[in-house]
Amino acid sequence: MTDSADRIGMKETTDGQYLEQASLEELVEFSRNTLVSSRVLQRAAKSVLYRARWQRAGFNPEGMKDLSDLRRAPLTAESDLVRACHPSPVKSYACSDVQMWFRVTGRGGATWWMPCGKQDIMRMLGLCRRMNRVVGISDSDLALVLSQPAPTVSDSLPYFLGYAHKLQSGARMEIVPLSVMLLLHRPAWAAFFLKRQPTILVATPTDALQLADILRKNIGGQSQTTSSTDSQTAGEATSTSQTSKAERRGPLERLRLALLFGSGISQDIQKVAQEYGVETFQMQGATDCLLLNVECQMHKGVHIWLDTCIAEILPVGETDERRTGADLQSEAVFLHEAKTGTRGELVVTTFGEALPLVRYRTGETVEVVSNERCRCGLSHPRVRFL
Amino acid sequence: MAARFRQQELECMPRLQIAAFQEEKLKQSRLISRAYDSALYRSSWQKAGFAPASIQNRADLRQVPYLTGGGLRDAFATYAINDILTSQRVRFWFCTSGTTGSPKWIPYTDGDLDVCEQTILRSMWLIGMDQTRLTWLNLVTPAPFISDGAAHFGIFAEMLCGLQNEHIAASPTEVATSLPLASARKPNVLSAFPSVAARIAEGFPEAALVETRRRFQEKKNFANLAAMLLARYKGIRVRDIIKLRYGIFSGESLAPYRQTIIDHYGLEPYELYACTEFLCFNVECSYHCGIHIWLDVCIAEIIPQPELDKEENTAGYIPQALFLDEVPIGTMGEYVLTTFGEALPLVRYRTSDLLEVVGTERCRCGRTHPRVRVMRRLDDVVNMGLVRFSILEVETCLGRVSHAGKVVNWQLRLERESCKPKPMLLIKAARSGAEQALLDEIRSRVFEIEVLRVGCESGIVANPDIKLVDEIEEVRTATSKVRRIVYGKTW
């Protein structure tokens, strides 16, 4: 750890690697302590996002003593965030000093703003390092990070990745940040990637496929788009996406893995795996909740980092999707208590500094893979995105 | 207000010590021997026949051949990248706009980023932005352009030194969607291309009218009615909504836009000079008498205009450069840069930027680093700030004119309409159809230069005037080379 990392408080936020390795019981205890002692909900109550809704629902965060009390809190839907930010976030939207603002585009196309405090940035840096460890990124890797222009989270992702290493250990990791939107107008840039040959691709599946298309059209790569079977289940996709490693078809010859983020991407992951012939890893929560949940090298589901959030599963079927949060809030089960095979919407309560998301409905339907310790050694529960 | 310094010893170093400091750094950084190992320099230096060990002080640098943008670009096309790099610990890559052909990709190590962070903080102290929590509105161009990275490096630099500012970043395509947030958060610092800031200011009254109308329709109350009437009859400027205090402007000369920006934003504008090849924040101080070039992080030279003319005039002539801190005030010439970079040091890199030296004595702010004014580009880049393209692109698109005639000769005159760049294209043509048809065809071909089309559509650049003329009054260089770009009196 460098002095500079120490100066900005990375030590306490990211030195806790033990949490990465902790048992499920320890993680749950950590979550409970964080929720209660860090007064996450009491801080959140300052935000206009929650204040009126919580009052209407008769929810008082002061009474929080245990995890189970969280289930009395109303759910937060994307529409609540959009409403709180319309026409723009008022001063009392964020709960503490904001360092950066990110715009999030929701599933319906509406946008809302996510404030990010200093501790939130520190957490992201720590999670970047954790992600690298979990997926097996080494110091000699070169990452091509495809981003959307500011003010999106993805615009900052390459710098979070880079500074996670710069500030902590100075460990090597070379990064080329790249807006795909610009690449569309400057296909000649692709010549550089072909020469430098990245080993890691970090992108949304859409951007990854677009890059492949640009490379193919402009550089004469030999890759061929292979469509995945739409009817394939996510589980099958997760496991079969790793089978095509041997067939390297893409022009990025040294590319060895792709980290794919965004919501509702499970179906497209297989396409990227086939397009590039690489091992793929799904990331979740990066662009809206400032979480970096990621699947490990076992490829048996995405680990939900329980030291950064409290996760619940809202067991809703398709017909229930329009029901209000008030009807549903008591039906959610904690992820760490959910049985394998439980299906439902992933709900997270983050420990965010600038704006904790309390019982935020991610809109992602998941299936619980396991709460048992994974073969990779980690106890953070795993879910499969459907 | 008393001047504030981040690194007073370095910033106010007596002028005579600067050369000694640079020479010490030249030795300590092993600049020449490291660079000699790079394929970028090796062969040209071998041809020049000097031994790295013979470069002991900065005057010895005159033995070293210049590096041009073309040379840098060619090296990346010719050699393996690892043979070019002088450190394998690259953290980030950024690239130039590539207006003169393929872009230049520039590597940065953590050490290189430290220099960048250091000069960012130095600039903030210099302007006086270290004393209070500030909210920034950063209008950045997306990665891999360096302004995207610079905004982030600034945030990390602030965090490292304990400043906690708030940042709203937006790329040019996202400005409209970010303005509501900006108006709510009341930023006090704007960082942008001057032309983009001027364009936003120009379109703001109309946008404000639309927004106040929408709000009144949404909620009919007295406040919304008053706002709508104000917007309609008096006009709302940015300064009426957002009380900005500082503006940091880079990417093009601030001078043509300075007054417009002051009028519309009511802020104090500061000009910043940096480039992708060397991300060092050189900025003017609050006396606004030129941009301070930090000589403790680089060795700066200038090739005076007469030498540039002589180079054009005499085949094979190698122009002589002078050290920036030693030239007379008023000297104009090309900026030549030597950096101590880790990933890829630039040694006598000709930036193609034309500078005017405005001061080499100690500034009233107390700093001793020389002050310059950035005039314009010297190469074949048509630089209209955010909108940049090459002469070759104009040549190519005009070469495609074929239906209503053919372009025989052309000249692009750059003027300004108010503060906005106004291209005027003079065409000598062999007509085979109606004049209007030919003009239409030329216009449509010119707009094949996408960045120009987008620049005009978004109002950053005024629509080009295209005129058919019988003869073009050619402007030639001393070597009789035709100058395609002519900077007019209003530029």
Tab-separated table of C-alpha atoms in Angstrom, chain B residues 16 34 37 62 95 101 174 239 303 311 377 403 407 439:
chain	number	residue	atom	x	y	z
B	16	LEU	CA	18.806	31.575	-13.340
B	34	ARG	CA	16.687	6.035	-21.917
B	37	ASP	CA	17.005	2.817	-26.289
B	62	ARG	CA	21.030	21.390	-29.652
B	95	CYS	CA	-4.740	9.464	-28.493
B	101	GLY	CA	-3.718	11.262	-40.702
B	174	GLU	CA	-24.606	15.016	-23.296
B	239	ARG	CA	-25.126	33.925	-15.553
B	303	ILE	CA	11.971	28.082	-33.022
B	311	GLU	CA	13.587	26.423	-43.024
B	377	ARG	CA	-1.355	25.681	-35.428
B	403	HIS	CA	-21.252	16.208	-61.545
B	407	VAL	CA	-12.491	21.897	-58.504
B	439	LEU	CA	-22.127	25.148	-55.231
